[in-house]
Amino acid sequence: MSALQSVSDQRHFSVTMPRADDFDFWRDQARRLVRCGIAPERVIWSEPGGSGDLFSASAPESEELPTPQDDAPQTRASKRFVSVAQNAILHSDPERFALLYRLLWRLQSHPRIMEDKADSDVRRIEDLAKSVRRDSHKMHAFVRFREVLHEDGAEHFVAWFEPDHHIVRANAGFFKRRFANMHWSILTPKGCIHWDGKTVRESPPAQRSDAPDGDPTEDLWRKYYASIFNPARLKVGAMMSEMPKKYWKNMPEAELIPELIAGAQSREAQMVDAGAMEHEARPETLEAMERAVQACRNCGIGELANQAVMGEGPRDAPLMIVGEQPGHQEDQTGRPFVGPAGQLLDLHLGQAGIARDRAYITNAVKHFKYVRRGKRRIHQTPTAKEVDTCRWWVEAEREVVKPKLILALGASAARAMLGKTVSINTVRGKPVMLNDGSELWITAHPSYLLRLDGDARAQQEQLFRNDLLAVRERLAELAD
Amino acid sequence: MGPLSTIEKLGILADAAKYDASCASSGTAKKNSLGGKGIGSTEGMGICHAYAPDGRCISLLKILLTNHCIFDCHYCINRKSSNVRRARFTPQEVADLTISFYKRNYIEGLFLSSGIIKSSNFTMEQMVEAARILREECDFRGYIHLKTIPEADPELVHQAGLYADRVSINVELPTRKGLTRLAPDKDASQIEGAMGKVKSDIIEAKDAKKRFKHAPRFAPAGQSTQMIIGADAASDSDIVGRASKLYGGFGLRRVYYSAFSPIPDASAVLPLKRPPLIREHRLYQSDWLMRFYGYQVRDVQQAMGKDGNLPLDIDPKLAWALKFRSVFPLDVNRAPREQLLRVPGLGVTAVNRIIAARRHRTLRLDEVGKLTVSIAKVRPFICAADWRPTALTDRADLRKMLAPKQEQLELFAA
């Protein structure tokens, strides 16, 4: 090196890159300069078409790059340097070529310099490479293809993207591997790439207006974007740091963001309200409950019925019988179990030796739910949600009456006691212990028996009788 | 009311999926569509194609096959007794949507979950069918995550693993007691049984792959699970303990924590208020400490308060460091890697940089500053060539000094 130094000490050299992202060209030139011993401060690097270095105007006339002597040592670079440099050279900072050359120069005497993360040149180059990686990653993520019909009738997908750095060519491979069987083009202000299923082609920079401006699928995508967002978890900062605003203008879903944010609080409030039931304190007497339940509109059934039908019976009854809901006649009279099902129940209670007037009889749901057919009102089974809503009233009744045993008639009544739906056949005939120490027995609803005929009816009536007999026996034990 | 259009169904079935925390699409086997007929690639690292204003990334088309459900889990919007609008996709519709979104580069693939219709087996068959159409008919080579149903036939779960990159089975709640109370139709033993089966299927498939080149892949991105936080009384200590057993016992890739969020039409058994979102964040931080920083469950539990919960105002690493001040300060020029990883404010990257740099120089404080995100948090816990915190480490108000200031976020700052 020393022989050369003597002749070229004061000379400056200028290198103009043929392309902003041409790593191979830079590497060839840089190797040659190092081998000729030309120090970094004597080389001026410039981009194609760019003004290059600030001092280039005042720099002395540059000369042809010298040819290194055959015995000049080979240039050395660590693997880490090469991989970082390949990324960093794609950065839009005009200083990058000079910075890379300075590091390469220093690497000749300090081969492990890349490991020294506290060195300012190393930090700077790593930072450049990092921004390029991020920009590439965002390109993989935020390119949005739009379908256009090609003259040949084939599907063609075109995207418009605005990268910060010279990353388009370097990322063609990613899109080729992912969309190998699709014809696509990615247009950018830094150059375009195209894939026809066989080869990648490049073309000069494009403008936004060259790209299509819509795709019907975008409505679906926007619907998805708006629906998958949970307004109860608004975290705008987290979104902005990963999806900076500069990318928004080319992403069809981003136009929804201001509206989604603005509406989030009220949507969350609605979600909470829809789930909430603001109850006042529970009435402490059955009379107060009777008055309050008439006004209850926690679900829609109350709007249908004439009146709410509360339970009736002694307020210290050891047995509480819970049915499903009042029917037509109950709604007319305001008393539970006075219709056909009530009469059948009375019959069976009598046969089993259970005194109806010693029991507190009520329903899981307090209003009559029906649909009107002409003049008739046809019974509708309350939904689980309605049963759960009305549970509040049955629980209030239970708190006052404090029965030792509860007999639930049918699945809705069982749900009102347990908070979940059970199958009658698997739970009947044995007690279920409730949290307050009372026992729950579950059997069929008498209206179910009314709907059966023949053998089926006889069989079910027998099961029903057995359940009532077991309840009577258990009541006797509990009374002791 | 006529049949729902695709866009209406999408609205309902994406809305129903928004409570699911997972959207990851990384860590699977590499594939691309060169030489095939369809599309798609996975290159190891997942890509987040968009971010929602809730800060969560959108990497997959995350939808339910249907939100009809015969189960009645109290915390779930789709439970049988909920009044929510119902919809149902066919497996073909799911595949078509996935492909048309994928072709426009909106997504990395599909994350399919479902309410239970007819029976667990029927539902699982439908989900597997959607994946089959994508893989076999569309030659789709992107990412597929199937949420499997623990009550379904193990053979169907096995099928799911052959088509999917990842399968997950939700443990739902951190404790068995919570599960019994809030998910009456679910059974903890069955859930763990299904996880155990998936684990052994994964191990078997990996083993076969070593011996036969053409052995079928089985869930190359592993299995994950999700538990709901704040719907029952489980403490952070219970949660972290459970997570660690799941990682150890079933070789899970990830445990997701999903803060219970108020759902419309909530069951009366649930709290109406959501737990603070920051709690979920603290749990993820502690998960991180255990997976990447060498903390044991016991370490994380030691950082908790008397009530068994992590402090909300500071992160678990700082909480641990403040409790064990005698360990600090550590000399950045001498301390081994595992000790440096315990310094609040030093992440894995910063520690790697410090270790690489100190082969070349003795680090001063300002040089450490160049290698970390913020030196202020780190300072009290380290010594450098020109720095000794002396009194700082022992200050009584150190916690107050280091706890982040409460800030109002500016929504649209340029």
PDB file of C-alpha atoms in Angstrom, chain B residues 161-405:
ATOM      1  CA  GLY B 161     -53.481 -30.925  13.185  1.00  0.00           C
ATOM      2  CA  LEU B 162     -52.647 -32.394   9.778  1.00  0.00           C
ATOM      3  CA  TYR B 163     -54.148 -29.411   7.950  1.00  0.00           C
ATOM      4  CA  ALA B 164     -53.340 -26.647  10.439  1.00  0.00           C
ATOM      5  CA  ASP B 165     -50.106 -24.890  11.283  1.00  0.00           C
ATOM      6  CA  ARG B 166     -51.255 -24.452  14.835  1.00  0.00           C
ATOM      7  CA  VAL B 167     -54.027 -25.910  16.929  1.00  0.00           C
ATOM      8  CA  SER B 168     -55.248 -24.519  20.201  1.00  0.00           C
ATOM      9  CA  ILE B 169     -57.463 -25.766  22.961  1.00  0.00           C
ATOM     10  CA  ASN B 170     -58.711 -23.207  25.440  1.00  0.00           C
ATOM     11  CA  VAL B 171     -58.313 -23.932  29.129  1.00  0.00           C
ATOM     12  CA  GLU B 172     -60.807 -21.062  29.509  1.00  0.00           C
ATOM     13  CA  LEU B 173     -60.228 -20.256  33.173  1.00  0.00           C
ATOM     14  CA  PRO B 174     -57.180 -20.388  35.411  1.00  0.00           C
ATOM     15  CA  THR B 175     -58.772 -22.622  38.057  1.00  0.00           C
ATOM     16  CA  ARG B 176     -60.956 -25.715  37.941  1.00  0.00           C
ATOM     17  CA  LYS B 177     -63.312 -24.066  40.354  1.00  0.00           C
ATOM     18  CA  GLY B 178     -63.792 -21.114  38.010  1.00  0.00           C
ATOM     19  CA  LEU B 179     -64.393 -23.456  35.097  1.00  0.00           C
ATOM     20  CA  THR B 180     -67.045 -25.409  36.977  1.00  0.00           C
ATOM     21  CA  ARG B 181     -68.812 -22.227  37.957  1.00  0.00           C
ATOM     22  CA  LEU B 182     -68.604 -20.273  34.721  1.00  0.00           C
ATOM     23  CA  ALA B 183     -68.495 -22.975  32.058  1.00  0.00           C
ATOM     24  CA  PRO B 184     -70.921 -25.616  33.308  1.00  0.00           C
ATOM     25  CA  ASP B 185     -70.704 -27.651  30.090  1.00  0.00           C
ATOM     26  CA  LYS B 186     -66.905 -27.864  30.069  1.00  0.00           C
ATOM     27  CA  ASP B 187     -64.707 -30.319  31.858  1.00  0.00           C
ATOM     28  CA  ALA B 188     -61.140 -29.553  32.945  1.00  0.00           C
ATOM     29  CA  SER B 189     -59.962 -33.163  32.699  1.00  0.00           C
ATOM     30  CA  GLN B 190     -61.264 -33.446  29.163  1.00  0.00           C
ATOM     31  CA  ILE B 191     -59.493 -30.233  28.160  1.00  0.00           C
ATOM     32  CA  GLU B 192     -56.195 -31.436  29.577  1.00  0.00           C
ATOM     33  CA  GLY B 193     -56.680 -34.859  28.026  1.00  0.00           C
ATOM     34  CA  ALA B 194     -57.084 -33.262  24.599  1.00  0.00           C
ATOM     35  CA  MET B 195     -53.992 -31.102  25.112  1.00  0.00           C
ATOM     36  CA  GLY B 196     -51.991 -34.128  26.137  1.00  0.00           C
ATOM     37  CA  LYS B 197     -53.081 -35.957  23.000  1.00  0.00           C
ATOM     38  CA  VAL B 198     -52.073 -33.050  20.753  1.00  0.00           C
ATOM     39  CA  LYS B 199     -48.719 -32.866  22.499  1.00  0.00           C
ATOM     40  CA  SER B 200     -48.000 -36.533  21.828  1.00  0.00           C
ATOM     41  CA  ASP B 201     -49.194 -36.192  18.211  1.00  0.00           C
ATOM     42  CA  ILE B 202     -46.766 -33.311  17.711  1.00  0.00           C
ATOM     43  CA  ILE B 203     -43.876 -35.234  19.209  1.00  0.00           C
ATOM     44  CA  GLU B 204     -44.693 -38.306  17.141  1.00  0.00           C
ATOM     45  CA  ALA B 205     -44.899 -36.320  13.908  1.00  0.00           C
ATOM     46  CA  LYS B 206     -41.554 -34.610  14.607  1.00  0.00           C
ATOM     47  CA  ASP B 207     -39.991 -37.946  15.295  1.00  0.00           C
ATOM     48  CA  ALA B 208     -41.399 -39.434  12.080  1.00  0.00           C
ATOM     49  CA  LYS B 209     -40.164 -36.421  10.109  1.00  0.00           C
ATOM     50  CA  LYS B 210     -36.632 -37.170  11.236  1.00  0.00           C
ATOM     51  CA  ARG B 211     -36.863 -40.644   9.796  1.00  0.00           C
ATOM     52  CA  PHE B 212     -39.113 -40.255   6.766  1.00  0.00           C
ATOM     53  CA  LYS B 213     -38.858 -37.256   4.509  1.00  0.00           C
ATOM     54  CA  HIS B 214     -42.506 -37.506   3.509  1.00  0.00           C
ATOM     55  CA  ALA B 215     -43.989 -37.976   6.942  1.00  0.00           C
ATOM     56  CA  PRO B 216     -47.014 -35.676   7.247  1.00  0.00           C
ATOM     57  CA  ARG B 217     -46.587 -32.450   9.157  1.00  0.00           C
ATOM     58  CA  PHE B 218     -48.635 -32.100  12.291  1.00  0.00           C
ATOM     59  CA  ALA B 219     -49.264 -28.580  13.623  1.00  0.00           C
ATOM     60  CA  PRO B 220     -45.696 -27.376  12.919  1.00  0.00           C
ATOM     61  CA  ALA B 221     -46.357 -24.135  14.834  1.00  0.00           C
ATOM     62  CA  GLY B 222     -47.334 -26.136  17.905  1.00  0.00           C
ATOM     63  CA  GLN B 223     -50.301 -25.696  20.195  1.00  0.00           C
ATOM     64  CA  SER B 224     -51.454 -22.766  22.255  1.00  0.00           C
ATOM     65  CA  THR B 225     -54.191 -21.973  24.721  1.00  0.00           C
ATOM     66  CA  GLN B 226     -56.092 -19.055  26.144  1.00  0.00           C
ATOM     67  CA  MET B 227     -57.427 -18.258  29.565  1.00  0.00           C
ATOM     68  CA  ILE B 228     -59.787 -15.545  30.610  1.00  0.00           C
ATOM     69  CA  ILE B 229     -58.550 -13.118  33.200  1.00  0.00           C
ATOM     70  CA  GLY B 230     -60.688 -11.258  35.678  1.00  0.00           C
ATOM     71  CA  ALA B 231     -63.970 -13.131  35.270  1.00  0.00           C
ATOM     72  CA  ASP B 232     -63.369 -15.099  38.442  1.00  0.00           C
ATOM     73  CA  ALA B 233     -61.388 -14.510  41.596  1.00  0.00           C
ATOM     74  CA  ALA B 234     -58.163 -16.236  40.494  1.00  0.00           C
ATOM     75  CA  SER B 235     -55.071 -14.232  41.490  1.00  0.00           C
ATOM     76  CA  ASP B 236     -52.050 -13.536  39.277  1.00  0.00           C
ATOM     77  CA  SER B 237     -50.189 -16.089  41.337  1.00  0.00           C
ATOM     78  CA  ASP B 238     -52.772 -18.759  40.434  1.00  0.00           C
ATOM     79  CA  ILE B 239     -52.617 -17.697  36.803  1.00  0.00           C
ATOM     80  CA  VAL B 240     -48.841 -17.701  36.475  1.00  0.00           C
ATOM     81  CA  GLY B 241     -48.691 -21.036  38.276  1.00  0.00           C
ATOM     82  CA  ARG B 242     -51.223 -22.531  35.931  1.00  0.00           C
ATOM     83  CA  ALA B 243     -49.492 -21.128  32.861  1.00  0.00           C
ATOM     84  CA  SER B 244     -46.181 -22.568  33.929  1.00  0.00           C
ATOM     85  CA  LYS B 245     -47.728 -26.008  34.404  1.00  0.00           C
ATOM     86  CA  LEU B 246     -49.283 -25.753  30.948  1.00  0.00           C
ATOM     87  CA  TYR B 247     -45.969 -24.811  29.340  1.00  0.00           C
ATOM     88  CA  GLY B 248     -44.226 -27.630  31.141  1.00  0.00           C
ATOM     89  CA  GLY B 249     -46.886 -30.302  30.951  1.00  0.00           C
ATOM     90  CA  PHE B 250     -48.153 -29.851  27.417  1.00  0.00           C
ATOM     91  CA  GLY B 251     -45.248 -28.186  25.621  1.00  0.00           C
ATOM     92  CA  LEU B 252     -47.396 -25.204  24.679  1.00  0.00           C
ATOM     93  CA  ARG B 253     -45.938 -22.522  22.431  1.00  0.00           C
ATOM     94  CA  ARG B 254     -48.026 -19.765  23.922  1.00  0.00           C
ATOM     95  CA  VAL B 255     -50.470 -19.133  26.700  1.00  0.00           C
ATOM     96  CA  TYR B 256     -52.712 -16.190  25.850  1.00  0.00           C
ATOM     97  CA  TYR B 257     -54.339 -14.120  28.535  1.00  0.00           C
ATOM     98  CA  SER B 258     -57.546 -12.437  27.563  1.00  0.00           C
ATOM     99  CA  ALA B 259     -58.846  -9.827  29.955  1.00  0.00           C
ATOM    100  CA  PHE B 260     -62.504 -10.528  30.413  1.00  0.00           C
ATOM    101  CA  SER B 261     -64.254  -7.773  28.537  1.00  0.00           C
ATOM    102  CA  PRO B 262     -67.783  -6.666  29.154  1.00  0.00           C
ATOM    103  CA  ILE B 263     -69.923  -8.410  26.618  1.00  0.00           C
ATOM    104  CA  PRO B 264     -73.341  -7.356  25.525  1.00  0.00           C
ATOM    105  CA  ASP B 265     -75.983  -9.510  27.101  1.00  0.00           C
ATOM    106  CA  ALA B 266     -73.665 -10.633  29.863  1.00  0.00           C
ATOM    107  CA  SER B 267     -74.660 -13.266  32.318  1.00  0.00           C
ATOM    108  CA  ALA B 268     -75.602 -12.087  35.792  1.00  0.00           C
ATOM    109  CA  VAL B 269     -72.817 -14.212  37.347  1.00  0.00           C
ATOM    110  CA  LEU B 270     -70.103 -12.035  35.814  1.00  0.00           C
ATOM    111  CA  PRO B 271     -68.623  -8.794  36.989  1.00  0.00           C
ATOM    112  CA  LEU B 272     -69.869  -5.968  34.793  1.00  0.00           C
ATOM    113  CA  LYS B 273     -66.660  -4.027  34.926  1.00  0.00           C
ATOM    114  CA  ARG B 274     -63.721  -5.157  32.917  1.00  0.00           C
ATOM    115  CA  PRO B 275     -60.512  -5.874  34.782  1.00  0.00           C
ATOM    116  CA  PRO B 276     -57.854  -3.233  34.066  1.00  0.00           C
ATOM    117  CA  LEU B 277     -56.233  -4.018  30.711  1.00  0.00           C
ATOM    118  CA  ILE B 278     -52.891  -3.343  32.307  1.00  0.00           C
ATOM    119  CA  ARG B 279     -53.331  -6.538  34.331  1.00  0.00           C
ATOM    120  CA  GLU B 280     -53.319  -8.559  31.139  1.00  0.00           C
ATOM    121  CA  HIS B 281     -50.187  -6.663  30.087  1.00  0.00           C
ATOM    122  CA  ARG B 282     -48.414  -7.442  33.373  1.00  0.00           C
ATOM    123  CA  LEU B 283     -49.226 -11.110  32.936  1.00  0.00           C
ATOM    124  CA  TYR B 284     -47.730 -11.101  29.453  1.00  0.00           C
ATOM    125  CA  GLN B 285     -44.628  -9.392  30.835  1.00  0.00           C
ATOM    126  CA  SER B 286     -44.253 -12.069  33.489  1.00  0.00           C
ATOM    127  CA  ASP B 287     -44.815 -14.749  30.858  1.00  0.00           C
ATOM    128  CA  TRP B 288     -41.982 -13.170  28.895  1.00  0.00           C
ATOM    129  CA  LEU B 289     -39.709 -13.187  31.957  1.00  0.00           C
ATOM    130  CA  MET B 290     -40.270 -16.909  32.351  1.00  0.00           C
ATOM    131  CA  ARG B 291     -39.829 -17.757  28.691  1.00  0.00           C
ATOM    132  CA  PHE B 292     -36.912 -15.540  27.726  1.00  0.00           C
ATOM    133  CA  TYR B 293     -35.280 -14.174  30.867  1.00  0.00           C
ATOM    134  CA  GLY B 294     -34.773 -17.289  32.919  1.00  0.00           C
ATOM    135  CA  TYR B 295     -37.168 -16.382  35.729  1.00  0.00           C
ATOM    136  CA  GLN B 296     -38.783 -19.233  37.585  1.00  0.00           C
ATOM    137  CA  VAL B 297     -42.438 -19.192  38.565  1.00  0.00           C
ATOM    138  CA  ARG B 298     -41.271 -18.651  42.109  1.00  0.00           C
ATOM    139  CA  ASP B 299     -39.330 -15.513  41.101  1.00  0.00           C
ATOM    140  CA  VAL B 300     -42.363 -14.004  39.449  1.00  0.00           C
ATOM    141  CA  GLN B 301     -44.537 -14.895  42.405  1.00  0.00           C
ATOM    142  CA  GLN B 302     -42.054 -13.185  44.704  1.00  0.00           C
ATOM    143  CA  ALA B 303     -42.610  -9.982  42.768  1.00  0.00           C
ATOM    144  CA  MET B 304     -46.273 -10.065  43.650  1.00  0.00           C
ATOM    145  CA  GLY B 305     -48.027  -8.342  46.513  1.00  0.00           C
ATOM    146  CA  LYS B 306     -49.554 -10.064  49.535  1.00  0.00           C
ATOM    147  CA  ASP B 307     -52.800 -10.568  47.628  1.00  0.00           C
ATOM    148  CA  GLY B 308     -50.965 -12.686  45.063  1.00  0.00           C
ATOM    149  CA  ASN B 309     -51.287 -10.055  42.335  1.00  0.00           C
ATOM    150  CA  LEU B 310     -48.631  -8.256  40.320  1.00  0.00           C
ATOM    151  CA  PRO B 311     -48.381  -4.540  40.964  1.00  0.00           C
ATOM    152  CA  LEU B 312     -50.142  -2.621  38.209  1.00  0.00           C
ATOM    153  CA  ASP B 313     -48.086   0.585  38.310  1.00  0.00           C
ATOM    154  CA  ILE B 314     -44.683  -0.994  37.591  1.00  0.00           C
ATOM    155  CA  ASP B 315     -43.599  -3.969  35.512  1.00  0.00           C
ATOM    156  CA  PRO B 316     -42.858  -7.320  37.176  1.00  0.00           C
ATOM    157  CA  LYS B 317     -39.123  -7.129  36.509  1.00  0.00           C
ATOM    158  CA  LEU B 318     -38.834  -3.809  38.298  1.00  0.00           C
ATOM    159  CA  ALA B 319     -41.057  -5.112  41.084  1.00  0.00           C
ATOM    160  CA  TRP B 320     -38.702  -8.076  41.548  1.00  0.00           C
ATOM    161  CA  ALA B 321     -35.613  -5.862  41.482  1.00  0.00           C
ATOM    162  CA  LEU B 322     -37.047  -3.497  44.095  1.00  0.00           C
ATOM    163  CA  LYS B 323     -37.736  -6.452  46.383  1.00  0.00           C
ATOM    164  CA  PHE B 324     -34.267  -7.907  45.955  1.00  0.00           C
ATOM    165  CA  ARG B 325     -32.150  -4.780  46.047  1.00  0.00           C
ATOM    166  CA  SER B 326     -29.229  -6.591  47.607  1.00  0.00           C
ATOM    167  CA  VAL B 327     -28.584  -8.286  44.245  1.00  0.00           C
ATOM    168  CA  PHE B 328     -27.810  -4.857  42.742  1.00  0.00           C
ATOM    169  CA  PRO B 329     -25.938  -2.903  41.540  1.00  0.00           C
ATOM    170  CA  LEU B 330     -24.476  -5.252  38.927  1.00  0.00           C
ATOM    171  CA  ASP B 331     -21.259  -4.394  37.121  1.00  0.00           C
ATOM    172  CA  VAL B 332     -22.054  -4.219  33.385  1.00  0.00           C
ATOM    173  CA  ASN B 333     -18.430  -4.963  32.619  1.00  0.00           C
ATOM    174  CA  ARG B 334     -18.271  -8.198  34.618  1.00  0.00           C
ATOM    175  CA  ALA B 335     -21.729  -9.573  35.487  1.00  0.00           C
ATOM    176  CA  PRO B 336     -22.755 -12.756  33.675  1.00  0.00           C
ATOM    177  CA  ARG B 337     -25.529 -12.707  31.130  1.00  0.00           C
ATOM    178  CA  GLU B 338     -28.217 -14.273  33.311  1.00  0.00           C
ATOM    179  CA  GLN B 339     -27.644 -11.628  35.970  1.00  0.00           C
ATOM    180  CA  LEU B 340     -27.704  -8.724  33.518  1.00  0.00           C
ATOM    181  CA  LEU B 341     -31.053 -10.034  32.274  1.00  0.00           C
ATOM    182  CA  ARG B 342     -32.433  -9.214  35.731  1.00  0.00           C
ATOM    183  CA  VAL B 343     -31.669  -5.501  35.428  1.00  0.00           C
ATOM    184  CA  PRO B 344     -34.871  -3.504  34.906  1.00  0.00           C
ATOM    185  CA  GLY B 345     -34.657  -1.693  31.591  1.00  0.00           C
ATOM    186  CA  LEU B 346     -32.245  -4.115  29.970  1.00  0.00           C
ATOM    187  CA  GLY B 347     -33.852  -6.347  27.378  1.00  0.00           C
ATOM    188  CA  VAL B 348     -32.318  -9.373  25.687  1.00  0.00           C
ATOM    189  CA  THR B 349     -31.052  -7.223  22.783  1.00  0.00           C
ATOM    190  CA  ALA B 350     -29.411  -4.689  25.083  1.00  0.00           C
ATOM    191  CA  VAL B 351     -27.751  -7.429  27.135  1.00  0.00           C
ATOM    192  CA  ASN B 352     -26.407  -9.082  23.972  1.00  0.00           C
ATOM    193  CA  ARG B 353     -25.029  -5.732  22.797  1.00  0.00           C
ATOM    194  CA  ILE B 354     -23.390  -5.074  26.160  1.00  0.00           C
ATOM    195  CA  ILE B 355     -21.736  -8.472  26.185  1.00  0.00           C
ATOM    196  CA  ALA B 356     -20.499  -8.044  22.607  1.00  0.00           C
ATOM    197  CA  ALA B 357     -19.238  -4.514  23.242  1.00  0.00           C
ATOM    198  CA  ARG B 358     -17.388  -5.281  26.449  1.00  0.00           C
ATOM    199  CA  ARG B 359     -15.009  -7.593  24.601  1.00  0.00           C
ATOM    200  CA  HIS B 360     -13.704  -4.407  23.003  1.00  0.00           C
ATOM    201  CA  ARG B 361     -13.840  -1.829  25.736  1.00  0.00           C
ATOM    202  CA  THR B 362     -14.672  -1.175  29.348  1.00  0.00           C
ATOM    203  CA  LEU B 363     -18.091   0.385  29.185  1.00  0.00           C
ATOM    204  CA  ARG B 364     -18.825   3.806  30.619  1.00  0.00           C
ATOM    205  CA  LEU B 365     -22.320   4.892  31.540  1.00  0.00           C
ATOM    206  CA  ASP B 366     -22.876   6.954  28.381  1.00  0.00           C
ATOM    207  CA  GLU B 367     -21.807   3.986  26.275  1.00  0.00           C
ATOM    208  CA  VAL B 368     -24.292   1.757  28.064  1.00  0.00           C
ATOM    209  CA  GLY B 369     -26.829   4.473  27.265  1.00  0.00           C
ATOM    210  CA  LYS B 370     -26.145   4.017  23.545  1.00  0.00           C
ATOM    211  CA  LEU B 371     -26.933   0.323  23.827  1.00  0.00           C
ATOM    212  CA  THR B 372     -30.215   0.606  25.707  1.00  0.00           C
ATOM    213  CA  VAL B 373     -33.539   2.245  25.152  1.00  0.00           C
ATOM    214  CA  SER B 374     -33.369   4.438  28.231  1.00  0.00           C
ATOM    215  CA  ILE B 375     -30.542   4.748  30.694  1.00  0.00           C
ATOM    216  CA  ALA B 376     -32.651   6.396  33.414  1.00  0.00           C
ATOM    217  CA  LYS B 377     -34.365   3.196  34.428  1.00  0.00           C
ATOM    218  CA  VAL B 378     -31.173   1.168  34.291  1.00  0.00           C
ATOM    219  CA  ARG B 379     -28.886   3.547  36.202  1.00  0.00           C
ATOM    220  CA  PRO B 380     -29.795   2.673  39.794  1.00  0.00           C
ATOM    221  CA  PHE B 381     -29.136  -1.009  39.196  1.00  0.00           C
ATOM    222  CA  ILE B 382     -25.740  -1.032  37.460  1.00  0.00           C
ATOM    223  CA  CYS B 383     -22.125  -0.052  37.867  1.00  0.00           C
ATOM    224  CA  ALA B 384     -20.050   1.047  34.885  1.00  0.00           C
ATOM    225  CA  ALA B 385     -16.451   2.194  34.517  1.00  0.00           C
ATOM    226  CA  ASP B 386     -17.362   5.730  35.579  1.00  0.00           C
ATOM    227  CA  TRP B 387     -20.575   5.075  37.417  1.00  0.00           C
ATOM    228  CA  ARG B 388     -21.599   3.746  40.795  1.00  0.00           C
ATOM    229  CA  PRO B 389     -25.159   4.372  41.960  1.00  0.00           C
ATOM    230  CA  THR B 390     -24.115   4.241  45.674  1.00  0.00           C
ATOM    231  CA  ALA B 391     -27.038   5.774  47.524  1.00  0.00           C
ATOM    232  CA  LEU B 392     -29.446   5.577  44.598  1.00  0.00           C
ATOM    233  CA  THR B 393     -30.090   1.843  44.814  1.00  0.00           C
ATOM    234  CA  ASP B 394     -31.074   2.148  48.441  1.00  0.00           C
ATOM    235  CA  ARG B 395     -33.347   5.154  48.235  1.00  0.00           C
ATOM    236  CA  ALA B 396     -36.717   4.593  49.826  1.00  0.00           C
ATOM    237  CA  ASP B 397     -38.515   6.470  47.058  1.00  0.00           C
ATOM    238  CA  LEU B 398     -36.819   4.564  44.230  1.00  0.00           C
ATOM    239  CA  ARG B 399     -40.087   2.948  43.195  1.00  0.00           C
ATOM    240  CA  LYS B 400     -41.748   6.314  42.900  1.00  0.00           C
ATOM    241  CA  MET B 401     -38.851   7.653  40.855  1.00  0.00           C
ATOM    242  CA  LEU B 402     -38.992   4.782  38.398  1.00  0.00           C
ATOM    243  CA  ALA B 403     -42.720   4.221  38.085  1.00  0.00           C
ATOM    244  CA  PRO B 404     -43.931   5.671  34.792  1.00  0.00           C
ATOM    245  CA  LYS B 405     -45.761   8.962  34.991  1.00  0.00           C
TER     246      LYS B 405
END
